[in-house]
PDB file of C-alpha atoms in Angstrom:
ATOM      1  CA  UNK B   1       1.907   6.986  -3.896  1.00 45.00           C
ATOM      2  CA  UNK B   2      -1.548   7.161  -2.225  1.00 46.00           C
ATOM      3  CA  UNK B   3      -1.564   4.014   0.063  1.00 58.00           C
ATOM      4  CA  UNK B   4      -4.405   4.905   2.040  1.00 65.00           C
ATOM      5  CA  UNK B   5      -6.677   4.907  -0.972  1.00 84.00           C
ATOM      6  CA  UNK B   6      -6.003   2.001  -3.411  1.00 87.00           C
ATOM      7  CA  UNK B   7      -8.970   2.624  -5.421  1.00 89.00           C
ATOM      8  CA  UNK B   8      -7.496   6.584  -5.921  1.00 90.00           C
ATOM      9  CA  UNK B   9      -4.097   4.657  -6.619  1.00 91.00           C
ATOM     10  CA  UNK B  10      -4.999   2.158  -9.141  1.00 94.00           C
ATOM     11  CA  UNK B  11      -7.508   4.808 -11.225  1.00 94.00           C
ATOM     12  CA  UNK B  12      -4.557   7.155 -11.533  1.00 94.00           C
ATOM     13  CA  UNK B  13      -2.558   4.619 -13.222  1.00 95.00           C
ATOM     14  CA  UNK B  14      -5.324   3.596 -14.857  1.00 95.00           C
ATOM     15  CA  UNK B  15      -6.469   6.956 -16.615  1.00 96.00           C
ATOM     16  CA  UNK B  16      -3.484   9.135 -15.613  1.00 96.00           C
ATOM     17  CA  UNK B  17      -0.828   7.846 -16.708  1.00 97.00           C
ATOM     18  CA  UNK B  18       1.070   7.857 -20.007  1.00 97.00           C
ATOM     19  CA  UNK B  19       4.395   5.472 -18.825  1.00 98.00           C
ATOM     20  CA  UNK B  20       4.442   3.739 -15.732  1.00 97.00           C
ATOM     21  CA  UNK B  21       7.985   4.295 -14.456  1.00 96.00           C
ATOM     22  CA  UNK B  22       9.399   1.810 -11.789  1.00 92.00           C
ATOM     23  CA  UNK B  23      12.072   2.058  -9.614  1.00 91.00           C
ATOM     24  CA  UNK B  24      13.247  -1.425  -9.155  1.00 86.00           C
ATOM     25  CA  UNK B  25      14.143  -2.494  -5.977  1.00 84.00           C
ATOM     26  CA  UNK B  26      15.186  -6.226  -4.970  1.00 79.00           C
ATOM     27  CA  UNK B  27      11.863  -6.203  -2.177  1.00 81.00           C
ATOM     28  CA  UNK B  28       9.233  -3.903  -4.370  1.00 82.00           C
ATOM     29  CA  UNK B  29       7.723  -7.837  -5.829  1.00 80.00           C
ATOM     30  CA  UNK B  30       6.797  -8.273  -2.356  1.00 81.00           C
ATOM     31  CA  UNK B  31       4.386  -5.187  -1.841  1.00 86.00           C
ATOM     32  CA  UNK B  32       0.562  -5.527  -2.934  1.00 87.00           C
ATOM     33  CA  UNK B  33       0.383  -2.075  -3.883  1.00 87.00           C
ATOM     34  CA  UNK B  34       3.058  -2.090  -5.834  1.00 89.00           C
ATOM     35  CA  UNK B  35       1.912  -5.547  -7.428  1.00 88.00           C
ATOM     36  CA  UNK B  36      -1.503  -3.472  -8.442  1.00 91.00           C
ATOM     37  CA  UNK B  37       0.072  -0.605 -10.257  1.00 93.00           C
ATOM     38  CA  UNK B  38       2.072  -3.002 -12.169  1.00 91.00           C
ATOM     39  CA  UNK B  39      -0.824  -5.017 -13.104  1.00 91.00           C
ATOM     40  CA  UNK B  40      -3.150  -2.130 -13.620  1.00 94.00           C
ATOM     41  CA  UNK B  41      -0.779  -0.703 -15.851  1.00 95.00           C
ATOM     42  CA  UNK B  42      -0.340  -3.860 -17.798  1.00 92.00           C
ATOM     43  CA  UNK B  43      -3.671  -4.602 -17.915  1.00 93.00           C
ATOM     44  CA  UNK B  44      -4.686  -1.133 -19.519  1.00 95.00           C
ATOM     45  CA  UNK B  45      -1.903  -1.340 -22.075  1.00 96.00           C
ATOM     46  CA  UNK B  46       0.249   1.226 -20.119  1.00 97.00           C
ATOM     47  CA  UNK B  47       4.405   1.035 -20.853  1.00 97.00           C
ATOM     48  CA  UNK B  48       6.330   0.193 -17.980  1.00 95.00           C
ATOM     49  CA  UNK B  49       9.760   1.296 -17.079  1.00 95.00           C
ATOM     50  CA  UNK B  50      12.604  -0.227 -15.673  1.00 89.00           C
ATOM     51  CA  UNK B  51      14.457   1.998 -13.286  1.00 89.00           C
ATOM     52  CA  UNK B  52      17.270  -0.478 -11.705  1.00 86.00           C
ATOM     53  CA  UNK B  53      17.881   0.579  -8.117  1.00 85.00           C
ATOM     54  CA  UNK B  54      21.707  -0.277  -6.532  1.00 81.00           C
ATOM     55  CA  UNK B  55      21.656  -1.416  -2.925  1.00 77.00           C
ATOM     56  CA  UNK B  56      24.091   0.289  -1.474  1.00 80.00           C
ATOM     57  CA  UNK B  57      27.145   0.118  -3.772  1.00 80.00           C
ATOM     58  CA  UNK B  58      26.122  -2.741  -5.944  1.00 79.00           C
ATOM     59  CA  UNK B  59      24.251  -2.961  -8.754  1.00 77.00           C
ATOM     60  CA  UNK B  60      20.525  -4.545  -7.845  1.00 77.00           C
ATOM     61  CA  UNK B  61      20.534  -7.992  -9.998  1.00 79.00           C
ATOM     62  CA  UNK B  62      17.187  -9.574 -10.458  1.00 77.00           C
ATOM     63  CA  UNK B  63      16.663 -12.694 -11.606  1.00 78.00           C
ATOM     64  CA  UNK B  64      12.786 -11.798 -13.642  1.00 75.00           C
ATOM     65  CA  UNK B  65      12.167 -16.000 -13.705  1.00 78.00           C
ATOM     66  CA  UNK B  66      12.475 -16.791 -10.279  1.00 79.00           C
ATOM     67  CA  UNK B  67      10.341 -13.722  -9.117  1.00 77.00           C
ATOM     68  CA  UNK B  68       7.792 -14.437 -11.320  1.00 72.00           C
ATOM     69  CA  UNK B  69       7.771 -18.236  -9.325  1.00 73.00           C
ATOM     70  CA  UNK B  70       8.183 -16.594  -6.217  1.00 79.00           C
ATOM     71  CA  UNK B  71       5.321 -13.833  -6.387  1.00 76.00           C
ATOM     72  CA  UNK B  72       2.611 -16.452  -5.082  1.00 72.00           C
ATOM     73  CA  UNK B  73       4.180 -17.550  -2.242  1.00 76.00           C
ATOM     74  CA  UNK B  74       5.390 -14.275  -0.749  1.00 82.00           C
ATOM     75  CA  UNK B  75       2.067 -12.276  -1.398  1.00 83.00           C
ATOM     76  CA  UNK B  76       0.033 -13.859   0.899  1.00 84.00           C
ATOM     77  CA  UNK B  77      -3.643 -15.307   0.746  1.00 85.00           C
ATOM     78  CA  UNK B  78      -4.344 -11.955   2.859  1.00 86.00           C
ATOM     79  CA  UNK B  79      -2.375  -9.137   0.730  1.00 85.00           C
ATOM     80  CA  UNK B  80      -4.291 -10.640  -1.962  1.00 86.00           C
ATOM     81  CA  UNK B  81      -7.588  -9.909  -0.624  1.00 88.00           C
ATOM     82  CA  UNK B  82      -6.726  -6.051  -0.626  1.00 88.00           C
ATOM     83  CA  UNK B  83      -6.512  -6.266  -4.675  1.00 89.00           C
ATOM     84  CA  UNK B  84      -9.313  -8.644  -5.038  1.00 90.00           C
ATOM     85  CA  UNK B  85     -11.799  -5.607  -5.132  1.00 90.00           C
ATOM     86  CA  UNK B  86     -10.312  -4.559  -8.103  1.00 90.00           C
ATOM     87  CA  UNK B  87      -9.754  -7.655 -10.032  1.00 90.00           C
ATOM     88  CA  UNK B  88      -6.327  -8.371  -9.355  1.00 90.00           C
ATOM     89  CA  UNK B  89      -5.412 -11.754  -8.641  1.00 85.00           C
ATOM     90  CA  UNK B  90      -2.179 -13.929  -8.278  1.00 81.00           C
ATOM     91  CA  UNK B  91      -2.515 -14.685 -12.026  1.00 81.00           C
ATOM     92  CA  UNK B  92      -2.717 -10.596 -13.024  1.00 80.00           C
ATOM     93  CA  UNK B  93       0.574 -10.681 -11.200  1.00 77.00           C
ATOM     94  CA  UNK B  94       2.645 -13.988 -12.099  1.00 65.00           C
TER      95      UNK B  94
END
């Protein structure tokens, strides 16, 4: 991870990588930086991984539907605006 440079972030995924591999974690929908790999991967026809996290002692279930419902109202307007610059908007993400 390189959060204090996005741009650094998002090109590496972009022109570095051959599998994007993501470890799966019930909050990691949640995170805008997170949010731009996935789309920047997906957007420049990059495979992505599933790695399925446990909390704790239980198995992480994720229900893929309701996220997908849930991604524009728990990245805000403002979290947003820190992908804008690189074309990423609520629809690259839903």
């Amino acid at each position: 991870d390189n959060l204090v440079n996005l741009n650094l972030l998002l090109s590496t995924v972009r022109d570095k990588v051959d599998v994007l591999v993501v470890l799966a974690t019930g909050d990691l929908w949640w995170r805008p930086w997170c949010a731009g790999e996935i789309a920047t991967a997906s957007s420049s026809g990059i495979p992505i991984v599933l790695a399925m996290m446990a909390e704790g002692d239980k198995p992480l279930e994720l229900n893929f539907k309701e996220i997908s419902h849930q991604v524009c109202s728990k990245l805000t307007q403002s979290q947003m605006q820190v992908l804008a610059p690189f074309g990423i908007s609520h629809e690259d993400i839903h």
